[in-house]
Amino acid sequence: MLKLNVKPALLLLEDSKISAVKGELKKCIKKFHGSPPGFVRILYDDRVVREIEEYSEKLKKYENFVVVGIGGSALGNQALQNALRPMDWNFLTSKDREGYCRVFVIDNVDPDLVRTTLKMVEPEKTIFNIISKSGGTAEALANYLIVRGVLEDAGLDPRDHLVFTTDPKKGFLRELANREGIDAFEIPPDVGGRFSVLTSVGLLSAKAAGIDIRALLEGARSMVDNSKLEEVNENLPALLALVHYLHLEQGRNIAVMMAYSNRLLTLVDWFRQLWAESLGKRKDGQCGVGQTPVKALGSVDQHSQLQLYNDGPDDKIITMLRIREFHDDVEIPLIHDDESVRYLGGKKLSGLLNTEFVGTALSLVESNRPVVILDFEKLDEEHVGRFFLLYEIATVFMGELLGVNPFDQPGVERSKVITKALMGMKGLEKEKAKILARLKELEMEA
Ligand code: PA5
């Protein structure tokens, strides 16, 4: 089970404020389940899983599965691979992978990333999953064109090496799929990019790597059940929203998530997008609200960030993620007789990591800093599924409390228009001239 402890964060809050927000949250729970959003509805649609399972038969002939997409069309895939596959997955032999695919993600339009990834995969043995809900994101489409060029140069039929995941009706990728007969999965229109990890967006690459997608969805649904509980103390997403909202009200406008596991670190990247893009909004067109998510790794950041968290500005709420039971632990050998190392010998490495965790948590509590603890009993599909829904639902509750729409992202649009204009997109010539004039004023080079 995923265990949430908000006690250290609650202790720093006034009872009257907690009660008032609990009252609000009870209304949020009712409203949410009165008309559940698409990301909940889709968990009960068995068609998605059946389609992916059917398609996965076709995947058996490939060695590599490459995701091409960005933001919500990539972060969930990365989180699933890192959390649920061994860290050396892409270096294992096909036999050790039980025939499942190596999985790579190309999100950025960084020439080094793209070139290096494409060098690692033989096009003949590779399927490229181009993911874009809108079907119009410059990064996804530029990388698609590069991939397509590689396939054509190798004399391969693109239909054998491409699969799209996009809107069911609209956008360039959907039109192309229809025109050329390329396989294409649907992203439901009522599920936003950053909430789409448990649609075909994340499930296809997960299945390609042999992740148990049914268990993932089972875990997610169990968190939906939990989020129906009217008693806020029992309702994990509501509890998370409660402490984050009240600490934000007290000026703690940074939400640190510190994972005590390298394999959990990409889940933190996924959370960062969800929290930032959903809650960072202008309220009533005026002042901005939101809480800046910050990623940290334990124990590494004890030697980098912890000094600031303990003694710097009191502007953070810190969530610490811990795995109680590691799959493959490492024993620290007992070698020297010197006390500097003897106390470590014979212990498990996870024992040291989780003791460091306690050290950090207690030091923060002693500094009167709000701490939330989230325990994964173990790192498996069900826990990860619960984690996704815990934060997706908490985000919606936070949106309600803050009075903002968590499902839009108007602040992202402007930079997209500027990029397209500067890259020479037809119809944006006037915009381009204005942008160039502004850049000149600012002495900024295009
Ligand atoms: O959450 C969102 O909506 C965004 O971050 C998108 O996922 C991101 O911009 C990519 O968009 P698309 O999937 O349309 O290419």
PDB file of C-alpha atoms and ligand atoms in Angstrom, residues 70-73 131-137 140 187 192-195 273 277 409 412 416, ligand 1:
ATOM      1  CA  ILE A  70       7.273  16.006 -25.178  1.00  0.00           C
ATOM      2  CA  GLY A  71       5.734  17.157 -21.869  1.00  0.00           C
ATOM      3  CA  GLY A  72       2.714  15.055 -21.004  1.00  0.00           C
ATOM      4  CA  SER A  73       3.461  12.947 -24.057  1.00  0.00           C
ATOM      5  CA  ILE A 131       2.878  10.887 -29.394  1.00  0.00           C
ATOM      6  CA  SER A 132       1.177  14.252 -29.587  1.00  0.00           C
ATOM      7  CA  LYS A 133      -2.321  14.974 -28.389  1.00  0.00           C
ATOM      8  CA  SER A 134      -2.640  18.070 -30.533  1.00  0.00           C
ATOM      9  CA  GLY A 135      -0.644  16.560 -33.347  1.00  0.00           C
ATOM     10  CA  GLY A 136       0.921  19.971 -33.852  1.00  0.00           C
ATOM     11  CA  THR A 137       3.721  20.375 -31.299  1.00  0.00           C
ATOM     12  CA  ALA A 140       7.304  16.163 -31.595  1.00  0.00           C
ATOM     13  CA  ILE A 187      -5.850  10.073 -26.737  1.00  0.00           C
ATOM     14  CA  GLY A 192      -5.227  16.504 -20.913  1.00  0.00           C
ATOM     15  CA  GLY A 193      -1.578  15.762 -21.757  1.00  0.00           C
ATOM     16  CA  ARG A 194      -0.237  15.819 -18.206  1.00  0.00           C
ATOM     17  CA  PHE A 195      -3.114  13.628 -16.996  1.00  0.00           C
ATOM     18  CA  GLN A 273       4.876  19.137 -14.710  1.00  0.00           C
ATOM     19  CA  GLU A 277       1.321  23.481 -15.343  1.00  0.00           C
ATOM     20  CA  GLN A 409      -2.227  25.987 -19.841  1.00  0.00           C
ATOM     21  CA  VAL A 412       2.462  27.862 -22.537  1.00  0.00           C
ATOM     22  CA  LYS A 416       4.785  28.195 -29.019  1.00  0.00           C
TER      23      LYS A 416
HETATM   24  O1  PA5 B   1      -0.056  18.856 -20.352  1.00  0.00           O
HETATM   25  C1  PA5 B   1      -0.069  19.350 -21.457  1.00  0.00           C
HETATM   26  O2  PA5 B   1      -1.133  19.553 -22.076  1.00  0.00           O
HETATM   27  C2  PA5 B   1       1.211  19.703 -22.190  1.00  0.00           C
HETATM   28  O3  PA5 B   1       2.323  19.665 -21.388  1.00  0.00           O
HETATM   29  C3  PA5 B   1       1.411  18.761 -23.376  1.00  0.00           C
HETATM   30  O4  PA5 B   1       1.529  17.441 -22.906  1.00  0.00           O
HETATM   31  C4  PA5 B   1       2.646  19.124 -24.206  1.00  0.00           C
HETATM   32  O5  PA5 B   1       2.641  20.483 -24.554  1.00  0.00           O
HETATM   33  C5  PA5 B   1       2.708  18.280 -25.468  1.00  0.00           C
HETATM   34  O6  PA5 B   1       1.544  18.473 -26.220  1.00  0.00           O
HETATM   35  P1  PA5 B   1       1.093  17.479 -27.347  1.00  0.00           P
HETATM   36  O7  PA5 B   1       0.828  16.147 -26.719  1.00  0.00           O
HETATM   37  O8  PA5 B   1      -0.133  18.088 -27.936  1.00  0.00           O
HETATM   38  O9  PA5 B   1       2.217  17.391 -28.343  1.00  0.00           O
END
